[in-house]
Amino acid sequence: MNRFIFNGKLIPFLAFVLWTTISSAQQDTVIRLEAIPGMQYDLVRLQVKPGTTVTLTLYNRDDMSHNLVITEPGARVKVVEAGMSLAERGPDMHFVPEIPEVLWSIPVLAPGEEASVTFTVPDQESVLPFVCTFPGHGFMMYGAIYVTTGDLPPIASDENIPEHRRSEKGTQIDLEHHEHLVKPHPYPLDPPYYYRIFMPNASPASIAVRLTDEISFCWDAGPCQLLYAWQGGFIDNEIAWKGHRNTESRILGTIFYTEEEDNVPRFGQRNQLPVIDFKGYQLRERNPEFHYTLDGIEVFERYEVSDDGEYLFRIFRIPEAPDVVWLPVQSPVVSDDGEITDGYLQVPPEQANQFSVKIPIRQIK
Amino acid sequence: MKLYLYLSMCVMAWILTGCSDEVSTENTAEKAYIVEDIPLPDGLTAEVGGMRFLPNGKLIVCFHRGEVMTYDPETGEWALFAFGWHDPLGLHVVSDHEIIVMQQPELTRLIDTDGDGQADIYETVTDDFGLSGNYHEFNYGPVEDDEGNLYFALNTASSGGGIKDIVRGEVNLLGRDGDGRRQMYSVVPYRGWMMKYTPEGELIPYASGLRSPNGLAFDLDGNLFAADNQGDWVSTSTLFHIREGHFYGHPASLVWEEDWQDRNPFDEPIDRLNEMRTVAAVLFPQGIIANSPSEPLWDHTEGQFGPFAGQMFIGEMNRDRIVRVMLEKVGGEFQGACVPFIDHEGLRMGNNRMTFGPDGSLWVGQTEHGWAGAHGIQRIRFTGKTPFDIYSMNLTGDGFDLTFTEAVTAEALDTANLQIRHYYYDYYKKDLTEPVDKSIQVDVQDVGIERYEISEDGKVVSLVLDELKPGYIYELKAENLYSSTNQHLVNNLICYTLNRLK
C-alpha cells in the first residue's frame, strides 16, 4: 500500500465502457474506480448493459476518506442531503443514509483502502448516480452509471457529472495560452504585476514579476537578490491555486539570465557577505521597488527594461552608503555607472544613491 | 512617508462594480436568520483567507490568489486594495488606510499612503520564522491583544508533501516522524507554534503542539483561543485556550522547545506527552458537529445578532453549517458545549472566515482549496424573531442545566425524545498502517437521565444523569421538542466536553 501517490495530471476520463461478450443471458462485469485527489472519482461515466451484474471496486488513492453510494435515478442530491443529516449517527453508518433511494454502497474507505460491492442493474435503461456522501464531498464528488446499450449524451452538457469533468480534454490545458483564456483575477493583467508564489530554484519567499509583455524575473526575498530573468510568457499558477499539494509555478518562457548566489552589494570590503534583512517593497506604477538592509544599511532595488528592449536594468538606490559599494557582476552584465574589475562594480558612496547594471536580453527566436 | 506619495499606484484605479447574483428574496416572516449572497466581481476566485470591516464601514477581504479587495455594502462596489499576496490567510485592520496581512512568507503591513484606496507600501513586519516550501505551511492570524501584541499561528507541514531544496530557517529533521510520510511535521522553526509579536519588534514562540490551527481569536475578556483540525494526534477537531508556554498535543513542534535537545518528539513516550499537554476546552466530534472548524468569532453585537451575545461562533468547512460554542469555567479552566447554529439554511460549505458588520450582521467568507468547501461571501442577518434554541448547556454537580431561548413545558419534554451518549477520543500516536484521518469514538455508551426539573419560567431544564465521567464528551439529542410558542428545536444535537467535574 502506498497512499502517497500524487498524480501530476488526471487520468483521462473518456467514457468508460466495460461489458462482457453477449454469449449468455448472464452478464457480469467488473469495474474498478478510484477516489483521487481533488475530491473526485477517476471515472465519472460508466456504461453497462441493462440487467448486468456488476462488481464495482473502489480504491481510495486520495489522502482523505471517501465512500460510494449508488442511488436511484435523480436521487443524488436527496441522498447527499440525507447523508449530511445523519448527525451523531453518521460515523457509525459510514454516512450512508437508510432511505429507499440508496441502492448499493461501499462504506467509508480510509486512504489506501479498497472495497467492492456487487449488484445487478435494472433491466430498464436508466442513469444511476454514484456519489461520495462523506460530509462535504457529495456536491463535488460524483458520477453516473449509464445503464444503456445506446450512445451516451454529449459530455460537454452532461449534468450527471461534475461541471469540471464535462470536457474530453479534461485538465490538458494549453498552458502557454491558458492565462489568456481564463480571466484569473478581477483586475487587468497589464504589466508590471507580480505574485508572491513558490518558484523553481528559489527560496519559499520568492517574488515573480512580470515586467513587460516580454520580460519577467524572479527576485528572492530570502537572500534579497535577483535569481533569474526570462523572456516569453509569465508563469502558470494553476496547480498552486488548486491548493492541497506541493507545487512550484511553471515558467512560461526561456531564462536568459541567471544570477550567481550571494550577489548583494557590499560596503568597503568586497569579500564579506553582509547581514541581510528583507524590509518589503513599494509600488511605482505597480512595479515593486524592493527594500532591504545590508548590515543595517538601507538598499532599494528595482528593475526596468531599456526603451530599445536590449537590456534589463537593475537599478539601485543606497541613500546612505557608508563606504565604497561593491556589487558582484558577471559577464555579460555591464554598467554605465562605474568600473567593473575582477567581477565587481565599484561605486563611490556619493554616487550610490542611483546606479544600475545592464543585463543584455538575449533575443530568443 | 511623503516621499512615497508620488509613487502611488495610479494604474490600479479600477472600481469594480458588483454584478449578477441577486440577493436572496425569500420570505423572511418565519425565520430568525436569513442568509444572503454577496455579489462578487467578475474574474474573482472568491476563496476567502481573511475578512474584516474597516472603520469606514467597508469590508476588506483577502483572497487565496492574492487579491486584497474592499466592498462597500452601501453601494455594492468592489475595489482592489492590493494584489500579488502569497496565500494570505488572515488580516488585521489598523485603520482605513493600513492593514496587516498574514501571508505564507511574511507578516506584512500594507499602507495606502496617499489615500487613493490602493496600497503602495508593503512593509515586512516579521519573517523571523521558517519556511520549508511545503504547501501546508499555512499561517493564520494575526489577532491583537490589548497591549498591541500580535499573535499568529504557524501550521505544520503536510505528510503529503516534501520540502523545497532551498528553505528558510534552520532545518531540524528530528521534527518529523521517520521520512515524514505519516505525521504532520515541523522541520523549520516554529511550525506548530502560536507566535507572539511584540510592539518592540520581538517575535516570541508562545505556545506549541498545534497541528493545523486554521483560526484564532480573542474572546471578549482577552483570552486567546485557536481551533485545530482533526488528524494525526488530534483525534477530533478542537478549540484550545492558548496560554504562554503550554503544549497542545501535536509533538512535531516540540523540536523547537529551547531545552528539547536532540530528541525526536515523535519517539517521546505517550504518557509523557499526555502529561505535558493541555487538553481542548471544546472538542468538535468529527463527522457529527464539524470536520474542519475554522475561525472563531465572539458575538460582541450585544443582541444585534440575536440572543447569543457573548457566545462564540465558528465556521465549518465540510458542511453548510456554522457552529455555536458556549464556554464556562470549571475548576479554573474553560470547557463547554458546541451545537450547530445554522444548518441547511442556504449557507454554502467551506465557511472559513467570519466577521460582524457594523449593523450586527454576520459575514461569512468561504474557501475550498482542494478540500471540501465552496467559494463566495454570504451575510447572515438576524430578523428579530427569537429562534427556539439551546441557549446554553452548563455543568451541574450531577448533570447539566439546559437553558432554552424560549420556554418549554413538562408536557413538551414528556413527548420529546431526549437521548444522551458519552464517548471520548483517544490521544495516541497512530500506527503507520493507520490512516491519518481516521477518527474513532471510544467507549460509546448511552447515559440514562435519572430525572429532570423545569424552572418556573420554563427556560431552564435541569437534567440529573446516571453518571458523569470527566474526560468524556456528553452528547445530547433532543428530538421532537417544541417550545411553548410551538417552535420546533431544529439545532437539537449538542456536545459538551466534560474535562472537569463541578
PDB file of C-alpha atoms in Angstrom, chain A residues 16 30 38-39 48 91 108 122 155 186 206 216 244 250 252 265:
ATOM      1  CA  PHE A  16     -15.524   4.070 -19.821  1.00  0.00           C
ATOM      2  CA  VAL A  30     -16.010  -5.779 -13.206  1.00  0.00           C
ATOM      3  CA  GLY A  38      -9.250  16.890  -5.935  1.00  0.00           C
ATOM      4  CA  MET A  39     -12.444  15.496  -4.415  1.00  0.00           C
ATOM      5  CA  VAL A  48     -23.197  -1.115 -18.579  1.00  0.00           C
ATOM      6  CA  PRO A  91     -19.782   7.987  11.524  1.00  0.00           C
ATOM      7  CA  VAL A 108     -16.090   4.853   4.099  1.00  0.00           C
ATOM      8  CA  PRO A 122     -32.133  -2.765 -13.724  1.00  0.00           C
ATOM      9  CA  ILE A 155     -20.089  15.003 -22.295  1.00  0.00           C
ATOM     10  CA  PRO A 186     -10.718  40.793 -11.171  1.00  0.00           C
ATOM     11  CA  SER A 206      10.265  34.451  -3.791  1.00  0.00           C
ATOM     12  CA  SER A 216       9.825  38.613 -16.335  1.00  0.00           C
ATOM     13  CA  HIS A 244      -3.677  20.917  -1.419  1.00  0.00           C
ATOM     14  CA  ARG A 250       5.922  26.909 -14.011  1.00  0.00           C
ATOM     15  CA  LEU A 252       6.251  30.003 -19.418  1.00  0.00           C
ATOM     16  CA  PRO A 265      26.121  44.749  -2.681  1.00  0.00           C
TER      17      PRO A 265
END
